[in-house]
Short mmCIF file of N, CA and C in Angstrom, two decimals:
data_model
loop_
_atom_site.label_atom_id
_atom_site.label_comp_id
_atom_site.label_asym_id
_atom_site.label_seq_id
_atom_site.Cartn_x
_atom_site.Cartn_y
_atom_site.Cartn_z
N MET A 1453 96.96 101.94 112.57
CA MET A 1453 97.68 103.19 112.48
C MET A 1453 96.69 104.32 112.29
N ASP A 1454 96.95 105.40 112.96
CA ASP A 1454 96.12 106.57 112.89
C ASP A 1454 96.28 107.22 111.51
N ILE A 1455 95.19 107.47 110.84
CA ILE A 1455 95.23 108.04 109.48
C ILE A 1455 95.90 109.41 109.48
N LEU A 1456 95.75 110.16 110.58
CA LEU A 1456 96.39 111.47 110.67
C LEU A 1456 97.91 111.33 110.61
N GLU A 1457 98.45 110.32 111.30
CA GLU A 1457 99.89 110.12 111.28
C GLU A 1457 100.38 109.72 109.89
N VAL A 1458 99.60 108.91 109.19
CA VAL A 1458 99.96 108.54 107.82
C VAL A 1458 99.99 109.78 106.95
N VAL A 1459 99.01 110.66 107.14
CA VAL A 1459 98.97 111.90 106.38
C VAL A 1459 100.18 112.76 106.71
N LEU A 1460 100.54 112.86 108.01
CA LEU A 1460 101.70 113.67 108.39
C LEU A 1460 102.98 113.13 107.78
N ILE A 1461 103.18 111.82 107.83
CA ILE A 1461 104.38 111.22 107.25
C ILE A 1461 104.37 111.40 105.74
N SER A 1462 103.21 111.21 105.13
CA SER A 1462 103.15 111.32 103.67
C SER A 1462 103.25 112.77 103.19
N LYS A 1463 103.00 113.75 104.06
CA LYS A 1463 103.09 115.16 103.70
C LYS A 1463 104.49 115.73 103.96
N PHE A 1464 105.37 114.95 104.58
CA PHE A 1464 106.72 115.42 104.85
C PHE A 1464 107.36 115.84 103.54
N SER A 1465 108.15 116.89 103.57
CA SER A 1465 108.73 117.42 102.31
C SER A 1465 110.00 116.64 101.92
N TYR A 1466 109.79 115.47 101.36
CA TYR A 1466 110.88 114.64 100.87
C TYR A 1466 111.45 115.23 99.59
N LEU A 1467 112.73 114.99 99.33
CA LEU A 1467 113.29 115.37 98.04
C LEU A 1467 112.69 114.50 96.95
N ASP A 1468 112.58 113.23 97.25
CA ASP A 1468 111.99 112.27 96.32
C ASP A 1468 110.92 111.52 97.10
N HIS A 1469 109.69 111.93 96.98
CA HIS A 1469 108.59 111.43 97.80
C HIS A 1469 108.29 109.95 97.53
N PRO A 1470 108.41 109.09 98.58
CA PRO A 1470 108.07 107.67 98.39
C PRO A 1470 106.56 107.48 98.31
N GLU A 1471 106.16 106.39 97.69
CA GLU A 1471 104.73 106.08 97.62
C GLU A 1471 104.24 105.74 99.03
N GLU A 1472 102.98 106.04 99.29
CA GLU A 1472 102.39 105.81 100.61
C GLU A 1472 102.49 104.34 101.01
N ARG A 1473 102.37 103.43 100.07
CA ARG A 1473 102.45 102.00 100.40
C ARG A 1473 103.82 101.63 100.95
N PHE A 1474 104.88 102.30 100.48
CA PHE A 1474 106.22 102.04 100.99
C PHE A 1474 106.36 102.55 102.43
N ILE A 1475 105.76 103.69 102.69
CA ILE A 1475 105.78 104.24 104.05
C ILE A 1475 105.05 103.28 104.99
N LEU A 1476 103.89 102.81 104.57
CA LEU A 1476 103.11 101.89 105.40
C LEU A 1476 103.86 100.58 105.63
N GLU A 1477 104.51 100.10 104.59
CA GLU A 1477 105.30 98.86 104.73
C GLU A 1477 106.45 99.06 105.70
N ALA A 1478 107.12 100.21 105.63
CA ALA A 1478 108.22 100.49 106.55
C ALA A 1478 107.71 100.56 107.99
N LEU A 1479 106.58 101.21 108.20
CA LEU A 1479 106.02 101.29 109.55
C LEU A 1479 105.62 99.90 110.05
N LYS A 1480 105.11 99.07 109.15
CA LYS A 1480 104.74 97.71 109.52
C LYS A 1480 105.97 96.92 109.98
N ARG A 1481 107.07 97.07 109.25
CA ARG A 1481 108.31 96.37 109.62
C ARG A 1481 108.82 96.85 110.98
N LEU A 1482 108.76 98.14 111.21
CA LEU A 1482 109.20 98.68 112.50
C LEU A 1482 108.34 98.14 113.63
N TYR A 1483 107.05 98.02 113.38
CA TYR A 1483 106.14 97.46 114.38
C TYR A 1483 106.47 95.98 114.64
N GLN A 1484 106.71 95.23 113.59
CA GLN A 1484 107.05 93.82 113.73
C GLN A 1484 108.34 93.61 114.50
N CYS A 1485 109.25 94.55 114.42
CA CYS A 1485 110.53 94.47 115.15
C CYS A 1485 110.44 95.07 116.54
N ASP A 1486 109.24 95.48 116.95
CA ASP A 1486 109.03 96.13 118.25
C ASP A 1486 109.76 97.45 118.38
N ALA A 1487 110.06 98.10 117.27
CA ALA A 1487 110.71 99.41 117.30
C ALA A 1487 109.70 100.53 117.53
N ILE A 1488 108.45 100.28 117.16
CA ILE A 1488 107.36 101.21 117.44
C ILE A 1488 106.20 100.42 118.05
N ASP A 1489 105.36 101.12 118.80
CA ASP A 1489 104.23 100.45 119.44
C ASP A 1489 102.97 100.63 118.58
N ARG A 1490 101.83 100.21 119.11
CA ARG A 1490 100.58 100.28 118.36
C ARG A 1490 100.15 101.72 118.05
N ARG A 1491 100.67 102.66 118.81
CA ARG A 1491 100.35 104.07 118.56
C ARG A 1491 101.43 104.74 117.72
N ASP A 1492 102.32 103.92 117.15
CA ASP A 1492 103.41 104.39 116.30
C ASP A 1492 104.40 105.28 117.03
N LYS A 1493 104.54 105.05 118.31
CA LYS A 1493 105.53 105.76 119.12
C LYS A 1493 106.77 104.88 119.20
N VAL A 1494 107.94 105.50 119.14
CA VAL A 1494 109.19 104.75 119.20
C VAL A 1494 109.34 104.14 120.60
N THR A 1495 109.63 102.86 120.63
CA THR A 1495 109.80 102.14 121.89
C THR A 1495 111.23 102.31 122.39
N GLN A 1496 111.49 101.82 123.59
CA GLN A 1496 112.85 101.86 124.14
C GLN A 1496 113.78 101.03 123.26
N LEU A 1497 113.29 99.89 122.80
CA LEU A 1497 114.08 99.07 121.88
C LEU A 1497 114.33 99.82 120.58
N GLY A 1498 113.31 100.52 120.09
CA GLY A 1498 113.46 101.31 118.86
C GLY A 1498 114.54 102.37 119.00
N GLU A 1499 114.60 103.01 120.17
CA GLU A 1499 115.64 104.01 120.41
C GLU A 1499 117.03 103.38 120.36
N LEU A 1500 117.15 102.18 120.87
CA LEU A 1500 118.43 101.46 120.82
C LEU A 1500 118.75 101.06 119.38
N MET A 1501 117.75 100.63 118.64
CA MET A 1501 117.95 100.17 117.27
C MET A 1501 118.44 101.29 116.36
N VAL A 1502 118.10 102.54 116.68
CA VAL A 1502 118.53 103.68 115.87
C VAL A 1502 120.05 103.79 115.83
N GLU A 1503 120.71 103.31 116.87
CA GLU A 1503 122.17 103.41 116.96
C GLU A 1503 122.88 102.51 115.94
N PHE A 1504 122.18 101.52 115.41
CA PHE A 1504 122.77 100.59 114.46
C PHE A 1504 122.50 101.06 113.03
N LEU A 1505 123.50 100.95 112.20
CA LEU A 1505 123.32 101.33 110.80
C LEU A 1505 123.00 100.09 109.97
N LEU A 1506 121.96 99.37 110.40
CA LEU A 1506 121.54 98.13 109.75
C LEU A 1506 120.04 98.18 109.52
N PRO A 1507 119.53 97.36 108.63
CA PRO A 1507 118.08 97.27 108.49
C PRO A 1507 117.44 96.83 109.81
N PRO A 1508 116.22 97.26 110.09
CA PRO A 1508 115.58 96.97 111.38
C PRO A 1508 115.54 95.48 111.73
N GLY A 1509 115.21 94.62 110.78
CA GLY A 1509 115.13 93.19 111.07
C GLY A 1509 116.48 92.61 111.48
N LEU A 1510 117.52 93.05 110.81
CA LEU A 1510 118.86 92.57 111.13
C LEU A 1510 119.33 93.13 112.48
N THR A 1511 118.99 94.38 112.74
CA THR A 1511 119.32 94.98 114.04
C THR A 1511 118.62 94.22 115.16
N ARG A 1512 117.34 93.94 114.96
CA ARG A 1512 116.57 93.21 115.98
C ARG A 1512 117.16 91.83 116.22
N ALA A 1513 117.53 91.15 115.15
CA ALA A 1513 118.14 89.81 115.28
C ALA A 1513 119.46 89.89 116.02
N LEU A 1514 120.26 90.90 115.72
CA LEU A 1514 121.56 91.06 116.38
C LEU A 1514 121.38 91.34 117.87
N LEU A 1515 120.43 92.20 118.21
CA LEU A 1515 120.18 92.48 119.62
C LEU A 1515 119.66 91.25 120.36
N GLN A 1516 118.80 90.50 119.70
CA GLN A 1516 118.28 89.26 120.31
C GLN A 1516 119.41 88.25 120.51
N ALA A 1517 120.28 88.11 119.50
CA ALA A 1517 121.42 87.20 119.61
C ALA A 1517 122.32 87.61 120.77
N ALA A 1518 122.55 88.91 120.91
CA ALA A 1518 123.39 89.40 122.01
C ALA A 1518 122.75 89.10 123.36
N SER A 1519 121.44 89.23 123.45
CA SER A 1519 120.78 88.97 124.73
C SER A 1519 120.85 87.49 125.10
N LEU A 1520 121.03 86.62 124.10
CA LEU A 1520 121.14 85.19 124.34
C LEU A 1520 122.60 84.71 124.39
N GLY A 1521 123.53 85.65 124.16
CA GLY A 1521 124.95 85.30 124.20
C GLY A 1521 125.50 84.71 122.91
N PHE A 1522 124.82 84.95 121.80
CA PHE A 1522 125.26 84.39 120.51
C PHE A 1522 125.70 85.46 119.53
N GLU A 1523 126.06 86.64 120.03
CA GLU A 1523 126.44 87.73 119.13
C GLU A 1523 127.68 87.39 118.30
N ASP A 1524 128.56 86.54 118.83
CA ASP A 1524 129.75 86.17 118.07
C ASP A 1524 129.42 85.37 116.82
N LEU A 1525 128.26 84.73 116.78
CA LEU A 1525 127.83 84.01 115.59
C LEU A 1525 127.12 84.93 114.60
N LEU A 1526 126.31 85.83 115.11
CA LEU A 1526 125.51 86.66 114.20
C LEU A 1526 126.23 87.92 113.74
N LEU A 1527 127.14 88.45 114.52
CA LEU A 1527 127.82 89.69 114.15
C LEU A 1527 128.55 89.60 112.82
N PRO A 1528 129.36 88.55 112.57
CA PRO A 1528 130.01 88.46 111.26
C PRO A 1528 129.01 88.32 110.11
N VAL A 1529 127.94 87.58 110.34
CA VAL A 1529 126.91 87.41 109.31
C VAL A 1529 126.24 88.75 109.04
N ALA A 1530 125.92 89.50 110.09
CA ALA A 1530 125.30 90.82 109.92
C ALA A 1530 126.22 91.75 109.14
N ALA A 1531 127.50 91.69 109.43
CA ALA A 1531 128.46 92.53 108.71
C ALA A 1531 128.50 92.17 107.23
N MET A 1532 128.50 90.87 106.93
CA MET A 1532 128.55 90.45 105.53
C MET A 1532 127.25 90.74 104.79
N LEU A 1533 126.13 90.71 105.51
CA LEU A 1533 124.86 91.06 104.88
C LEU A 1533 124.74 92.56 104.63
N SER A 1534 125.62 93.34 105.24
CA SER A 1534 125.57 94.79 105.11
C SER A 1534 126.32 95.31 103.89
N VAL A 1535 127.01 94.43 103.18
CA VAL A 1535 127.72 94.83 101.98
C VAL A 1535 127.05 94.21 100.77
N GLU A 1536 127.31 94.79 99.61
CA GLU A 1536 126.66 94.32 98.39
C GLU A 1536 127.04 92.90 98.03
N ASN A 1537 128.33 92.60 98.13
CA ASN A 1537 128.80 91.27 97.73
C ASN A 1537 130.06 90.94 98.53
N ILE A 1538 130.13 89.76 99.07
CA ILE A 1538 131.31 89.38 99.86
C ILE A 1538 132.39 88.71 99.03
N VAL A 1539 132.09 88.41 97.79
CA VAL A 1539 133.08 87.76 96.92
C VAL A 1539 133.42 88.67 95.75
N ILE A 1540 134.64 88.53 95.27
CA ILE A 1540 135.08 89.28 94.11
C ILE A 1540 134.94 88.38 92.90
N ARG A 1541 134.33 88.89 91.88
CA ARG A 1541 134.12 88.13 90.64
C ARG A 1541 135.26 88.44 89.68
N PRO A 1542 136.05 87.43 89.30
CA PRO A 1542 137.16 87.67 88.36
C PRO A 1542 136.64 88.14 87.00
N GLY A 1543 137.48 88.89 86.30
CA GLY A 1543 137.09 89.41 84.98
C GLY A 1543 137.29 88.40 83.86
N HIS A 1544 138.26 87.53 83.98
CA HIS A 1544 138.57 86.56 82.93
C HIS A 1544 137.58 85.40 82.99
N PRO A 1545 137.02 84.99 81.82
CA PRO A 1545 136.02 83.91 81.80
C PRO A 1545 136.48 82.60 82.43
N GLU A 1546 137.72 82.21 82.21
CA GLU A 1546 138.22 80.97 82.82
C GLU A 1546 138.26 81.08 84.34
N LYS A 1547 138.68 82.23 84.82
CA LYS A 1547 138.73 82.46 86.26
C LYS A 1547 137.31 82.50 86.85
N GLN A 1548 136.35 82.99 86.06
CA GLN A 1548 134.96 83.01 86.51
C GLN A 1548 134.44 81.59 86.70
N LYS A 1549 134.77 80.70 85.76
CA LYS A 1549 134.35 79.30 85.88
C LYS A 1549 134.95 78.67 87.13
N GLU A 1550 136.23 78.95 87.37
CA GLU A 1550 136.91 78.42 88.55
C GLU A 1550 136.25 78.97 89.83
N ALA A 1551 135.94 80.26 89.82
CA ALA A 1551 135.29 80.88 90.99
C ALA A 1551 133.91 80.27 91.22
N ASP A 1552 133.16 80.06 90.14
CA ASP A 1552 131.83 79.44 90.28
C ASP A 1552 131.93 78.06 90.89
N GLN A 1553 132.94 77.30 90.44
CA GLN A 1553 133.14 75.95 90.98
C GLN A 1553 133.48 76.01 92.47
N LYS A 1554 134.32 76.94 92.87
CA LYS A 1554 134.69 77.09 94.29
C LYS A 1554 133.47 77.50 95.11
N HIS A 1555 132.62 78.37 94.56
CA HIS A 1555 131.40 78.78 95.27
C HIS A 1555 130.45 77.60 95.45
N ARG A 1556 130.34 76.77 94.42
CA ARG A 1556 129.49 75.57 94.54
C ARG A 1556 130.05 74.61 95.59
N GLN A 1557 131.37 74.45 95.60
CA GLN A 1557 132.00 73.57 96.59
C GLN A 1557 131.73 74.08 98.01
N LEU A 1558 131.80 75.38 98.17
CA LEU A 1558 131.52 75.96 99.48
C LEU A 1558 130.08 75.68 99.89
N GLY A 1559 129.17 75.77 98.93
CA GLY A 1559 127.77 75.46 99.21
C GLY A 1559 127.58 74.02 99.64
N VAL A 1560 128.28 73.11 98.98
CA VAL A 1560 128.20 71.69 99.34
C VAL A 1560 128.79 71.46 100.73
N GLN A 1561 129.91 72.10 101.03
CA GLN A 1561 130.56 71.94 102.34
C GLN A 1561 129.67 72.42 103.48
N THR A 1562 128.90 73.48 103.22
CA THR A 1562 128.05 74.02 104.29
C THR A 1562 126.66 73.41 104.27
N GLY A 1563 126.43 72.47 103.36
CA GLY A 1563 125.15 71.81 103.30
C GLY A 1563 124.13 72.50 102.43
N SER A 1564 124.49 73.64 101.87
CA SER A 1564 123.61 74.41 100.98
C SER A 1564 122.23 74.64 101.58
N CYS A 1565 122.12 74.51 102.90
CA CYS A 1565 120.79 74.59 103.50
C CYS A 1565 120.45 75.99 103.96
N ASN A 1566 121.45 76.83 104.14
CA ASN A 1566 121.18 78.10 104.77
C ASN A 1566 122.21 79.13 104.34
N HIS A 1567 121.75 80.27 103.86
CA HIS A 1567 122.63 81.35 103.44
C HIS A 1567 123.48 81.83 104.62
N PHE A 1568 122.88 81.90 105.81
CA PHE A 1568 123.59 82.35 107.00
C PHE A 1568 124.73 81.39 107.34
N THR A 1569 124.48 80.10 107.21
CA THR A 1569 125.51 79.10 107.48
C THR A 1569 126.69 79.27 106.53
N MET A 1570 126.39 79.53 105.26
CA MET A 1570 127.45 79.72 104.29
C MET A 1570 128.25 81.00 104.61
N LEU A 1571 127.56 82.07 104.98
CA LEU A 1571 128.27 83.30 105.34
C LEU A 1571 129.16 83.10 106.55
N LEU A 1572 128.66 82.41 107.54
CA LEU A 1572 129.46 82.15 108.73
C LEU A 1572 130.67 81.28 108.39
N SER A 1573 130.48 80.31 107.50
CA SER A 1573 131.58 79.45 107.07
C SER A 1573 132.64 80.27 106.33
N VAL A 1574 132.21 81.17 105.46
CA VAL A 1574 133.16 82.03 104.73
C VAL A 1574 133.95 82.87 105.73
N PHE A 1575 133.27 83.42 106.71
CA PHE A 1575 133.94 84.24 107.73
C PHE A 1575 134.98 83.41 108.48
N GLU A 1576 134.57 82.21 108.91
CA GLU A 1576 135.49 81.35 109.67
C GLU A 1576 136.70 80.97 108.83
N LYS A 1577 136.50 80.67 107.55
CA LYS A 1577 137.62 80.32 106.68
C LYS A 1577 138.58 81.50 106.49
N CYS A 1578 138.03 82.69 106.31
CA CYS A 1578 138.87 83.89 106.17
C CYS A 1578 139.62 84.16 107.46
N LYS A 1579 138.94 84.05 108.57
CA LYS A 1579 139.55 84.28 109.88
C LYS A 1579 140.69 83.28 110.12
N ALA A 1580 140.47 82.03 109.76
CA ALA A 1580 141.49 80.99 109.96
C ALA A 1580 142.70 81.23 109.04
N SER A 1581 142.47 81.80 107.87
CA SER A 1581 143.55 81.98 106.91
C SER A 1581 144.51 83.10 107.31
N VAL A 1582 144.08 84.01 108.17
CA VAL A 1582 144.96 85.11 108.58
C VAL A 1582 145.59 84.87 109.95
N MET A 1583 145.21 83.81 110.59
CA MET A 1583 145.78 83.54 111.94
C MET A 1583 146.92 82.57 111.86
#
């Protein structure tokens, strides 16, 4: 990365100025997702990625899944990863224990091997319950 560009980005008049290491890390992630090139110019893919209100890595994965015809698998997972929590935690302690047990059962059913698999399973169960 050109030091002048780092200086320009770091001199931008932010309301709450991020540390330079965070800016560099963000640029590194954009480069890894092919959103910017070696000269830190936005690529054609990067221009497309701007249209998504998702983190760059998730946007890149979703676009790749769509190019392979698997967007129906990744789209629900991307949506669930975009919210803070997909489950509601009951307020009553007894209900919390019951909810914890149900969450563990869901983990066992999905093999507990992959967070994405569990999210997809939750989506499929919810979808099946309303149809």
